[in-house]
mmCIF file of C-alpha atoms in Angstrom:
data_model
loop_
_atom_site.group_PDB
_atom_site.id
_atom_site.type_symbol
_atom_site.label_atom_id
_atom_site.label_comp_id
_atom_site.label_asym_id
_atom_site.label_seq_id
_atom_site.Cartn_x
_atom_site.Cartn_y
_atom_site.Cartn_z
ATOM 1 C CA UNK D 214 115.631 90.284 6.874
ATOM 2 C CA UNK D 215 116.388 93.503 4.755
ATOM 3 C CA UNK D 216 113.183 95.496 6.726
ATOM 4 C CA UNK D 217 114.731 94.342 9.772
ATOM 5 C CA UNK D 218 118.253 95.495 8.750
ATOM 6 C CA UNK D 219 116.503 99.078 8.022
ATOM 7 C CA UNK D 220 115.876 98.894 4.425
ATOM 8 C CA UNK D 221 113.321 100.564 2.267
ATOM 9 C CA UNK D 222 110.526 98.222 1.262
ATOM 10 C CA UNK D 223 108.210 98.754 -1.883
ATOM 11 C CA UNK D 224 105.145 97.578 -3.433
ATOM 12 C CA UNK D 225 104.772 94.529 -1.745
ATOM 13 C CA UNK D 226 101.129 93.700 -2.328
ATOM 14 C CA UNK D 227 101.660 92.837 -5.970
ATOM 15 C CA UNK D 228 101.654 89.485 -5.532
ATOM 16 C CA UNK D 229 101.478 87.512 -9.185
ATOM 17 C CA UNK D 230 99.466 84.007 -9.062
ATOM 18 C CA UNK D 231 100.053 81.089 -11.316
ATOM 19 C CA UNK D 232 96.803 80.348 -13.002
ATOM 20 C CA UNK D 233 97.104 77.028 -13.106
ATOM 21 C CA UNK D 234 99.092 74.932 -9.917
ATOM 22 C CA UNK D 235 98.293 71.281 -10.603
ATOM 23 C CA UNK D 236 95.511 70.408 -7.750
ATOM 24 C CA UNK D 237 95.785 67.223 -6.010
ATOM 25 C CA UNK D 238 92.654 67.151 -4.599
ATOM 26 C CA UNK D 239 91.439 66.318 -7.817
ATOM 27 C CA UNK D 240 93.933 63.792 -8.501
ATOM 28 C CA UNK D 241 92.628 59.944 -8.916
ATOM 29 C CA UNK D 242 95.589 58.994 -6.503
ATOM 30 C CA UNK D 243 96.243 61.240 -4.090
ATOM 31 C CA UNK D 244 99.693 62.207 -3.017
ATOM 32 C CA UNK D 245 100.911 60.920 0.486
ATOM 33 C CA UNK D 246 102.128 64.026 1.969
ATOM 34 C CA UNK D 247 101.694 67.746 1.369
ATOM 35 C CA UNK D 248 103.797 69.066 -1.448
ATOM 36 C CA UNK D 249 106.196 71.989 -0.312
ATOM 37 C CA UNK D 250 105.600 73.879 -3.833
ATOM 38 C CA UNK D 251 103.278 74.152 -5.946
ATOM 39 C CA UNK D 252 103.836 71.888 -9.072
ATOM 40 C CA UNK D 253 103.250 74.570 -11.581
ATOM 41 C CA UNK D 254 101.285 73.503 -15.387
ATOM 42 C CA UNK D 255 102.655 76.107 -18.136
ATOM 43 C CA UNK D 256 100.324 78.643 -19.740
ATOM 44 C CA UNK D 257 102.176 76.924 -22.980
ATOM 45 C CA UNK D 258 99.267 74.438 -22.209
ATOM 46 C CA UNK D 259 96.576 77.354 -22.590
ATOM 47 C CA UNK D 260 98.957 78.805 -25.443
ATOM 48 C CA UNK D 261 98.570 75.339 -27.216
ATOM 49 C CA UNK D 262 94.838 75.080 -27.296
ATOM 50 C CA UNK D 263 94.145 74.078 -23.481
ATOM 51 C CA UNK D 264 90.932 74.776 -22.500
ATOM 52 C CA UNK D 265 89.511 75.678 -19.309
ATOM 53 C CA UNK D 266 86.054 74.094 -17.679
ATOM 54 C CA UNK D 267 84.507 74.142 -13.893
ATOM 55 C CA UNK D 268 83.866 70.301 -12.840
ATOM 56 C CA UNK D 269 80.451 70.488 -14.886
ATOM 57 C CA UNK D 270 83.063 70.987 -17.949
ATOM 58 C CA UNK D 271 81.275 74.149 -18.848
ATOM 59 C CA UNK D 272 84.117 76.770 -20.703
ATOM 60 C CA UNK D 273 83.907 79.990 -18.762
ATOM 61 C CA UNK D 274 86.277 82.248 -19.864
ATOM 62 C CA UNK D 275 84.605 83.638 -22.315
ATOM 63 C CA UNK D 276 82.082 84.821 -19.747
ATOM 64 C CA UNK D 277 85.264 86.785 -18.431
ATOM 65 C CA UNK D 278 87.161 88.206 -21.381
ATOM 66 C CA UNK D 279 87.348 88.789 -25.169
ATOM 67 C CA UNK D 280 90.615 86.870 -25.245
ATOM 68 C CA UNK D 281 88.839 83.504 -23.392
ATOM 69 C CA UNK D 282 91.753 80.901 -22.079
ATOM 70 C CA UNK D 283 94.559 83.768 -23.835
ATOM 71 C CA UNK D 284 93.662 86.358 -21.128
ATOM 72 C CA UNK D 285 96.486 87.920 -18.899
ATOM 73 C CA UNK D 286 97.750 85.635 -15.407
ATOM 74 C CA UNK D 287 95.954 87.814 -13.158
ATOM 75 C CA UNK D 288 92.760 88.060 -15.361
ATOM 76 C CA UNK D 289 92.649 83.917 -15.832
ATOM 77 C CA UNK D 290 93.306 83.458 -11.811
ATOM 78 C CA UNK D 291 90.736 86.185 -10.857
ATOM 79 C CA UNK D 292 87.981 84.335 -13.353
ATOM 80 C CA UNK D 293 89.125 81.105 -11.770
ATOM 81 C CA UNK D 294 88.804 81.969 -8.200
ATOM 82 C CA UNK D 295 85.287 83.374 -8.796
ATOM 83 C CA UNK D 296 84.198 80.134 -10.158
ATOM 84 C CA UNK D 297 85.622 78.203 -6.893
ATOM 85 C CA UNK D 298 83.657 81.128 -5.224
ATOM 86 C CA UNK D 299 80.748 80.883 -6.683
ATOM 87 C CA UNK D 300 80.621 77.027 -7.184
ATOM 88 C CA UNK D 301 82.035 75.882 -3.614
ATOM 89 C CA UNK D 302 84.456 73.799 -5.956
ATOM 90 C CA UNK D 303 88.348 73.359 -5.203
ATOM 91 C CA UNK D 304 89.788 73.342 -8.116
ATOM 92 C CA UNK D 305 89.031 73.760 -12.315
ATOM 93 C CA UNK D 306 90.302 71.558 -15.490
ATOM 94 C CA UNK D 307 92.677 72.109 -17.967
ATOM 95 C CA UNK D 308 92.046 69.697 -20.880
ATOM 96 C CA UNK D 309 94.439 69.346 -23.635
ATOM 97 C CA UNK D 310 93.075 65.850 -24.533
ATOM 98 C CA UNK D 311 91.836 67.449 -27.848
ATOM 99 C CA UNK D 312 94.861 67.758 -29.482
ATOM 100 C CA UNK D 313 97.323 64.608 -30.611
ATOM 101 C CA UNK D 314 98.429 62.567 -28.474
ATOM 102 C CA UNK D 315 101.560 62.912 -29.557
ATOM 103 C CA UNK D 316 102.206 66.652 -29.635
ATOM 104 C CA UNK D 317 100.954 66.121 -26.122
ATOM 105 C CA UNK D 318 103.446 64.451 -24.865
ATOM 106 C CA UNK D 319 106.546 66.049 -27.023
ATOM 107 C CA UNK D 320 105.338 69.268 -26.028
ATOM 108 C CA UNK D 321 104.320 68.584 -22.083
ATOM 109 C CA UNK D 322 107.000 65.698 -21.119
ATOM 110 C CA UNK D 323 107.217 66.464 -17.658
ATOM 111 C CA UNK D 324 103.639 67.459 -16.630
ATOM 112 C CA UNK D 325 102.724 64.407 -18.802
ATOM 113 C CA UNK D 326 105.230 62.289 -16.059
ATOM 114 C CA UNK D 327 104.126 64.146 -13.014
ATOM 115 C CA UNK D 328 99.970 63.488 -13.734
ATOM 116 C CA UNK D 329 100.532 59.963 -14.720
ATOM 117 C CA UNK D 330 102.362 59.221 -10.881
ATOM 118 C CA UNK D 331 99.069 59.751 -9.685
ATOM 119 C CA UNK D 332 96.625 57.929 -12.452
ATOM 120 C CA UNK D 333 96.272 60.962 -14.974
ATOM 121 C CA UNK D 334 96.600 61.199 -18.286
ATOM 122 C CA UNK D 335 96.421 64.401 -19.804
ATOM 123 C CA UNK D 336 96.370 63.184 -23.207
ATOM 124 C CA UNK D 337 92.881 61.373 -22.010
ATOM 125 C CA UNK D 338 91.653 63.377 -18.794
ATOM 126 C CA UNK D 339 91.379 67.221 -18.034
ATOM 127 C CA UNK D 340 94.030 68.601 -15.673
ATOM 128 C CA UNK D 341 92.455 69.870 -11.917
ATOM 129 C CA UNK D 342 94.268 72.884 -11.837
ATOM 130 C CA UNK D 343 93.805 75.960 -8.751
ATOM 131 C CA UNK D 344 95.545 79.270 -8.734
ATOM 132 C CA UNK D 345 98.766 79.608 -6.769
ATOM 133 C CA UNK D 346 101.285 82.753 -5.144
ATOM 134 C CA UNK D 347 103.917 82.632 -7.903
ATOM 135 C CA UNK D 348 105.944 86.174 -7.852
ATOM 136 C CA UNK D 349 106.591 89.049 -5.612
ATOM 137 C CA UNK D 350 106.466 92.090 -8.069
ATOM 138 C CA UNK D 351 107.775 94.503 -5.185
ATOM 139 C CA UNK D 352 111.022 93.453 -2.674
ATOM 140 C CA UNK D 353 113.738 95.401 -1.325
ATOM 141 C CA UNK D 354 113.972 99.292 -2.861
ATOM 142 C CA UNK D 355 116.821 98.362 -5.053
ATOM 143 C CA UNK D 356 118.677 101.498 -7.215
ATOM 144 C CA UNK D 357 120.247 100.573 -11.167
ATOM 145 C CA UNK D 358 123.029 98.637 -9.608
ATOM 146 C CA UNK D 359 121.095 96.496 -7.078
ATOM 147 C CA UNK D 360 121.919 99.360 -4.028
ATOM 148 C CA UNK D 361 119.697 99.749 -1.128
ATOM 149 C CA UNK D 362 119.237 102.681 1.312
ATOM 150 C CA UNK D 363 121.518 100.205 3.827
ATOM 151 C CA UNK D 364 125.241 100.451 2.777
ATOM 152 C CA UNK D 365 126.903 97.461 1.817
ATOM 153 C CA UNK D 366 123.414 95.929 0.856
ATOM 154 C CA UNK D 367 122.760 95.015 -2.528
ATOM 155 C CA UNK D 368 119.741 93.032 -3.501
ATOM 156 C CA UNK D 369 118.823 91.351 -7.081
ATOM 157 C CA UNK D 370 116.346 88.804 -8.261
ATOM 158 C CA UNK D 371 112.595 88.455 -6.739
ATOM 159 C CA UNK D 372 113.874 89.935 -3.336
ATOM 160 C CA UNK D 373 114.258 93.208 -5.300
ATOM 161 C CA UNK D 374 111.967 95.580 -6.068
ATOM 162 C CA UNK D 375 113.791 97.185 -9.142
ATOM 163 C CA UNK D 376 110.929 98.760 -11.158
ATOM 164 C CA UNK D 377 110.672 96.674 -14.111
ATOM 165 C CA UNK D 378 107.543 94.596 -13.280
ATOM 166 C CA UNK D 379 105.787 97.975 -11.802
ATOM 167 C CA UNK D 380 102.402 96.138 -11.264
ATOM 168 C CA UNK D 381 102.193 92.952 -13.005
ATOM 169 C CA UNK D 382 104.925 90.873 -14.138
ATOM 170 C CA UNK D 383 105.793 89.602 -17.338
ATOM 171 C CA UNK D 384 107.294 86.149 -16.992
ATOM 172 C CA UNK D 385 110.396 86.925 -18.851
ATOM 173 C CA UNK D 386 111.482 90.057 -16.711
ATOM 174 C CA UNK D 387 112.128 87.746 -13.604
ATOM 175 C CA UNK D 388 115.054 86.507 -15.809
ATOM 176 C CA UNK D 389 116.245 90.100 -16.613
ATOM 177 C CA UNK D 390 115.988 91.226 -13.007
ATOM 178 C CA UNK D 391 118.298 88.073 -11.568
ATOM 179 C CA UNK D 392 120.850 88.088 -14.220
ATOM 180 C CA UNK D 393 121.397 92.305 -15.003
ATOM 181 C CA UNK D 394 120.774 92.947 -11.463
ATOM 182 C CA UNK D 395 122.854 90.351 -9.702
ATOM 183 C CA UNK D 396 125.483 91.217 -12.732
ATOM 184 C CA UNK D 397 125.562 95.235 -11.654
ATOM 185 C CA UNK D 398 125.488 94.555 -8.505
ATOM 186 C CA UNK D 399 128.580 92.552 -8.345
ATOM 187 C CA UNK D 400 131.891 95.440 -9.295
ATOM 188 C CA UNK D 401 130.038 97.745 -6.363
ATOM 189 C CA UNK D 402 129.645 95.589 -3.953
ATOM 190 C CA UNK D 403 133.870 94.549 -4.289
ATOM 191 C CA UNK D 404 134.474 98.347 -4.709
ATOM 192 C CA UNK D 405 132.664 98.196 -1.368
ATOM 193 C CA UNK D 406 134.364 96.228 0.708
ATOM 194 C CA UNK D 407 137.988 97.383 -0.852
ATOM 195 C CA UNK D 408 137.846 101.170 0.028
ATOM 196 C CA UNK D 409 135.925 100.432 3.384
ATOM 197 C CA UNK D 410 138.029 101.270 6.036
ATOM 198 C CA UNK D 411 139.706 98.263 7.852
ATOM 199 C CA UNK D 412 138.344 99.949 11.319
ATOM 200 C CA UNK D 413 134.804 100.287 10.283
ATOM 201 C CA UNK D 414 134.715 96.890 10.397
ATOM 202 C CA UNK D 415 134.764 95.025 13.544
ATOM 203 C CA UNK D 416 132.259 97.747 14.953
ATOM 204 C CA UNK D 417 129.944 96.451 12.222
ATOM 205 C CA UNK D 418 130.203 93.024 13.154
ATOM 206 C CA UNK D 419 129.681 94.301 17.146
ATOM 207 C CA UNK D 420 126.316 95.686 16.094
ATOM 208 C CA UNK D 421 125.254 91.854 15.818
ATOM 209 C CA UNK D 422 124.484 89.663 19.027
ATOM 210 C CA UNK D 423 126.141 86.507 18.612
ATOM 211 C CA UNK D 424 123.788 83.607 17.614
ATOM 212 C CA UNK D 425 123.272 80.713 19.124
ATOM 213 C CA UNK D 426 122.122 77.056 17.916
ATOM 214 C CA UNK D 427 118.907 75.123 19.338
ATOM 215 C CA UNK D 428 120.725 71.941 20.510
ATOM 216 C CA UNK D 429 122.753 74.287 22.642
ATOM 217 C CA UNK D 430 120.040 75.486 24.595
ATOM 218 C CA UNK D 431 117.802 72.947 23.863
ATOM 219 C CA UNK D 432 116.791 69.484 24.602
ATOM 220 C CA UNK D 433 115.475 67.013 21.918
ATOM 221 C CA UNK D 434 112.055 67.054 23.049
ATOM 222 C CA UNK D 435 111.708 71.075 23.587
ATOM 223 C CA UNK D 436 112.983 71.104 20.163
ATOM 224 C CA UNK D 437 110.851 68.673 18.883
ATOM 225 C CA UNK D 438 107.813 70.569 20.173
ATOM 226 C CA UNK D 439 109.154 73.912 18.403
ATOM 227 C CA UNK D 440 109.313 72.561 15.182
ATOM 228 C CA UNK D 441 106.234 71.036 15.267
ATOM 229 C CA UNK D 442 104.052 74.011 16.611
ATOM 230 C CA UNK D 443 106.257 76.383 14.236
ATOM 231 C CA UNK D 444 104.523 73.593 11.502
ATOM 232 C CA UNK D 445 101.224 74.368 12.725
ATOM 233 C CA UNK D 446 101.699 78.081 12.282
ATOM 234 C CA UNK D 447 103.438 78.298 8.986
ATOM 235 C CA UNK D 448 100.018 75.984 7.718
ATOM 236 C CA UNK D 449 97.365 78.551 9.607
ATOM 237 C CA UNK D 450 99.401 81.766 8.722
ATOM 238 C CA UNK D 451 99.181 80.210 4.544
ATOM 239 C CA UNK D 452 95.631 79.274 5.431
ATOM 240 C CA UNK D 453 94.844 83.617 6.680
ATOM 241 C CA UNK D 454 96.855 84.616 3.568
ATOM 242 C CA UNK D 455 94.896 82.806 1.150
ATOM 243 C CA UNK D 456 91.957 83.360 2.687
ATOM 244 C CA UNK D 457 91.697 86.968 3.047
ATOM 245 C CA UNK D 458 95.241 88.467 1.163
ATOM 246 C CA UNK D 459 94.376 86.491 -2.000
ATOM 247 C CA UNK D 460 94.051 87.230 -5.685
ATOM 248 C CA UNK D 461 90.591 89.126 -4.886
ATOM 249 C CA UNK D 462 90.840 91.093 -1.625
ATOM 250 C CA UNK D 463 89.005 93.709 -0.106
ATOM 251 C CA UNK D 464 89.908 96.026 3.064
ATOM 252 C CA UNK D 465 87.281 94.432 5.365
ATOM 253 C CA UNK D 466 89.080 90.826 4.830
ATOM 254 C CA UNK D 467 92.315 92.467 4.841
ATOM 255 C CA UNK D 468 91.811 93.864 8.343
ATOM 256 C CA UNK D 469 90.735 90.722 9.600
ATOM 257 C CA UNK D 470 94.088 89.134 8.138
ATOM 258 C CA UNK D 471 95.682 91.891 10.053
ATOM 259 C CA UNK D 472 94.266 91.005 13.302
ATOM 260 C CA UNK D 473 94.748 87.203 12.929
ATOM 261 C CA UNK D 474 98.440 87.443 11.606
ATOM 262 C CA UNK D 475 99.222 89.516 14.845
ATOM 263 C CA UNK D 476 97.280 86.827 17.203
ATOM 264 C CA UNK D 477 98.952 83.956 15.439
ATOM 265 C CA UNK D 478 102.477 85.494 15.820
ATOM 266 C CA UNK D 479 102.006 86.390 19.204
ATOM 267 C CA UNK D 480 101.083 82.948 20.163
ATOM 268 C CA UNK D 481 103.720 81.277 18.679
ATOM 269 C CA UNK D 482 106.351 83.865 19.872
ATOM 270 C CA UNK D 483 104.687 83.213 23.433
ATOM 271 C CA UNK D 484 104.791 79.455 22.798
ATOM 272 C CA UNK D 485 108.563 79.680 21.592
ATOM 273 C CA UNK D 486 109.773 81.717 24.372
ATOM 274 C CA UNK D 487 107.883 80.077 27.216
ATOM 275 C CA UNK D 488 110.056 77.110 25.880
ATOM 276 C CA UNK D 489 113.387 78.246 26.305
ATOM 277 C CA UNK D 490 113.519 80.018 22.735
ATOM 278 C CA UNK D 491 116.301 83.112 22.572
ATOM 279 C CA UNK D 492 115.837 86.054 20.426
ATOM 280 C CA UNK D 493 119.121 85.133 19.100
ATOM 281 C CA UNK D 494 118.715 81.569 18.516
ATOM 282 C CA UNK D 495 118.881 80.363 14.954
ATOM 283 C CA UNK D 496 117.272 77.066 13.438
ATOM 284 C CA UNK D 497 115.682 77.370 9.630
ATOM 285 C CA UNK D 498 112.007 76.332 10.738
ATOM 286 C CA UNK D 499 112.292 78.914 13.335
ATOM 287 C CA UNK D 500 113.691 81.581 11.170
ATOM 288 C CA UNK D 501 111.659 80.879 8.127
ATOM 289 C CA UNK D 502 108.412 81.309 10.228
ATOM 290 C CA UNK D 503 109.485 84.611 11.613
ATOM 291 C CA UNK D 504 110.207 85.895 7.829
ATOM 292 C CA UNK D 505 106.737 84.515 6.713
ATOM 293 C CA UNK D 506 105.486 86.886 9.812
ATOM 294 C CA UNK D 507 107.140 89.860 8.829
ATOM 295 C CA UNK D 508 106.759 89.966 5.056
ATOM 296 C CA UNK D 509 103.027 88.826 5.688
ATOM 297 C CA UNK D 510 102.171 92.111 7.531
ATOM 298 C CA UNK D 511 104.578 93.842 4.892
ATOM 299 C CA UNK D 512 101.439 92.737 2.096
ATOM 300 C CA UNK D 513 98.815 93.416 4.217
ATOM 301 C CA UNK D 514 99.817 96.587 5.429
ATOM 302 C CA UNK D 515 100.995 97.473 1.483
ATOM 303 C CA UNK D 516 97.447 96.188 -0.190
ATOM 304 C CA UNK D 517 95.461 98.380 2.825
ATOM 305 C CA UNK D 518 97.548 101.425 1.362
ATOM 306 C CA UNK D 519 96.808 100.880 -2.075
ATOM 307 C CA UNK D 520 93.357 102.160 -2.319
ATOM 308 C CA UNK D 521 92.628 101.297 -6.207
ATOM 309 C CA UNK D 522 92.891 98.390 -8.102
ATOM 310 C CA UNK D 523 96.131 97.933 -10.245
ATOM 311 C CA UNK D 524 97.670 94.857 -11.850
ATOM 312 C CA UNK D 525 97.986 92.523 -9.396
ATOM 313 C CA UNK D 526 96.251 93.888 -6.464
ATOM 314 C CA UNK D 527 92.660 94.179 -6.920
ATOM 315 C CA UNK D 528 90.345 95.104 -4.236
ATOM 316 C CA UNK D 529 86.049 95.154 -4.293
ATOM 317 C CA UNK D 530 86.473 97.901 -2.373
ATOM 318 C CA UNK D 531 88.162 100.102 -4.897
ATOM 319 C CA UNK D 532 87.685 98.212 -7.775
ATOM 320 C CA UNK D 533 88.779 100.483 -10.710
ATOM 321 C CA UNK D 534 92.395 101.944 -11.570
ATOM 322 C CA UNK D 535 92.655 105.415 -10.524
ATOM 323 C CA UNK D 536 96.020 107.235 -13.012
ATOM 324 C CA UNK D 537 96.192 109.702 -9.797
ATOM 325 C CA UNK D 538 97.533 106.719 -7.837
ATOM 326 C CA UNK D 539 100.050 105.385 -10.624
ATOM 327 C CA UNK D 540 102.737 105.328 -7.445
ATOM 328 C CA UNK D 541 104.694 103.270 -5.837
ATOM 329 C CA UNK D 542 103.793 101.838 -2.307
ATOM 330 C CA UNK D 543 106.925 102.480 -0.228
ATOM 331 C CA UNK D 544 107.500 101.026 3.388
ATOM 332 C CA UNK D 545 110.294 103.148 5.399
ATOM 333 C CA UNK D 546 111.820 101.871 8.437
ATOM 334 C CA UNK D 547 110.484 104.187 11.700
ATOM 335 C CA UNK D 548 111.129 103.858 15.276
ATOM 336 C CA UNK D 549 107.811 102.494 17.075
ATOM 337 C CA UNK D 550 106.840 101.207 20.239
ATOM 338 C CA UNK D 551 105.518 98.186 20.213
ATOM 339 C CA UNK D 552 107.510 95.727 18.315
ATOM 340 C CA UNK D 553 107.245 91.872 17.236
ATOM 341 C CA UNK D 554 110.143 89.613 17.102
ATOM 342 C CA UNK D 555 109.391 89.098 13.261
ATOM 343 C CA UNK D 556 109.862 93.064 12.717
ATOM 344 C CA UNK D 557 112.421 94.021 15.419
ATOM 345 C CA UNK D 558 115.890 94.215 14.303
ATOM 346 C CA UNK D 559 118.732 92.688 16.940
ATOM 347 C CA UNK D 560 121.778 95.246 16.497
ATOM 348 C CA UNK D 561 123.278 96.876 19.264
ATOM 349 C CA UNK D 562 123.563 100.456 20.036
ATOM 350 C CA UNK D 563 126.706 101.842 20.149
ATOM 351 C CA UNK D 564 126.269 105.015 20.432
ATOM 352 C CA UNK D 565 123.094 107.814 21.281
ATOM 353 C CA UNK D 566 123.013 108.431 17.688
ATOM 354 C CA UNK D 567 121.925 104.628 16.958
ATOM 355 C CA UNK D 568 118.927 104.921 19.131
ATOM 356 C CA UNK D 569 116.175 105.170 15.512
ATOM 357 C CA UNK D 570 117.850 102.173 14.400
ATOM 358 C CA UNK D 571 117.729 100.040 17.586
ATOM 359 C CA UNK D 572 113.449 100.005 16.053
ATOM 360 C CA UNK D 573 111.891 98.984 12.920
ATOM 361 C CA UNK D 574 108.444 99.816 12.350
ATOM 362 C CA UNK D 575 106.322 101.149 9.442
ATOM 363 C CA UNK D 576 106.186 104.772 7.975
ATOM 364 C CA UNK D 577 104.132 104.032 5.218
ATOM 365 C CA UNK D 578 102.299 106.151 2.470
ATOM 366 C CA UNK D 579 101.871 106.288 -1.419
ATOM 367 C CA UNK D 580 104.906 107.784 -2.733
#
């Protein structure tokens, strides 16, 4: 939404992954539908002793690091994904069934619960565990008190990109970056909308068409059919991402995401529109999917920039950290010519001077 509103965007393809996402494939009883999100099993699991196998229950991280299971996030889920790899396996084990029972389950309450719904128990059985998209590092450009380049904007928590992560997260800075950001922000953002000038405003609001709701334009079936194609897509469009934008990428498989992201969207903007969908129509299915476009090509486009591998981002391609590229990947808005829904902003022009914001495209380089 900020990209579309003309905001400066910034190292987006540091994308942190949780090590170890509780994997229901390799759950005794499997769970009836699809989980939204990921249920997530603590490194305090690894921290306590946990130990990680492939599905022969051979240990392997000490194949990968010095530090074995007490390796970095990114380090853990890059050795775990090139078992899966190399095995054609779907998921590892995390077995804590070593130590007593009853640490166990003082320590590990709820992921002791969640396992047992489904016939595990962890004080007894390993823990199928796969790697899974946890934190964006980069966001929004955000300045010390949460500004953006877009006045009256102020961003704070993950959709910021405020510099303290820089290329890998540690997991108590997410804390520091919604609380002290969102805290700052606050005084400037009332300082704001106090001195604006009472005429300023109802121009702003006429840079807005007016939305419009589904039902109103709609009938129950069309709808129907909407939501459940705009299903379909949000499932392939996670399916390309993971596939090709994951924790190991390289610029051949990143291209390829490139060019199926933009034949995905267009079909599904084709489908939508062919079926009575407005530009300015708002449902959350609808919306959600055309966010999940845009920031989508914001990665792909940012991890095809970074030509090294730092932190988070690591590519076979350019597989070693490079100090001459110690930047940050920046995204400006620029007017282009061909334009997706996802990326094109709605305001209205009113005036000739408005004619570079009526676009929003990408001017991006290594700043």
């Amino acid at each position: 939404m900020c990209h579309r509103a003309q905001a400066v965007i910034s190292n987006m393809e540091f994308v942190q992954f949780h090590p170890t996402a509780l994997s229901d494939e390799g759950l005794p009883i499997k769970p009836k539908t699809r989980r939204e999100n990921a249920f997530l099993i603590t490194e305090a699991v690894r921290g306590d002793g946990g130990i990680l196998y492939n599905q022969s229950m051979e240990r392997f991280m000490p194949m990968y690091d010095d530090r074995s299971e007490l390796a970095p996030r990114d380090v853990v889920a890059r050795s775990i994904d090139d078992q899966l790899k190399k095995r054609g396996e779907k998921y590892v084990l995390l077995d804590i069934s070593h130590r007593p029972r009853d640490k166990v389950l003082a320590h590990f309450p709820n992921i002791a619960a969640e396992c047992l719904r489904y016939g595990l128990d962890i004080t007894r059985q390993p823990i199928p565990v796969v790697p899974a998209a946890h934190y964006m590092c980069g966001g929004v450009r955000a300045g010390l008190q949460g500004e953006t380049n877009v006045k009256g904007l102020y961003v704070a928590g993950e959709v910021a990109c405020t510099g303290l992560h820089g290329a890998n997260r540690l997991a108590s800075n997410s804390l520091l970056e919604a609380l002290v950001f969102a805290r700052r922000a606050v005084q400037p953002s009332i300082d704001l909308m106090v001195d604006a000038d009472g005429d300023a405003r109802p121009s702003l609001v006429a840079r807005w068409a007016r939305p419009t709701l589904p039902r109103s334009v709609l009938g129950d079936s069309v709808l129907s059919d909407i939501v459940g194609r705009t299903r379909q897509a949000r499932m392939e469009l996670q399916s390309v991402m993971w596939e090709y934008v994951g924790i190991v990428r390289s610029t051949g498989r990143l291209k390829q995401a490139e060019w199926r992201i933009g034949d995905l969207e267009s079909e599904w903007e084709e489908f939508l529109f062919r079926r009575g969908w407005k530009p300015t129509t708002v449902g959350v299915e609808v919306c959600e999917m055309r966010n999940l476009f845009c920031c989508a090509k914001l990665v792909v486009r940012s991890a095809l920039a970074r030509r090294e591998s730092r932190g988070l981002h690591f590519t076979e391609d350019f597989p070693y950290l490079e100090e001459s590229r110690r930047k940050p990947t920046v995204i400006f808005p620029a007017a282009v010519q061909e334009l997706t829904w996802s990326s094109k902003p709605l305001q209205r022009q009113l005036q000739a001077d408005d004619n570079a914001c009526s676009s929003s495209g990408w001017a991006l380089g290594i700043r």
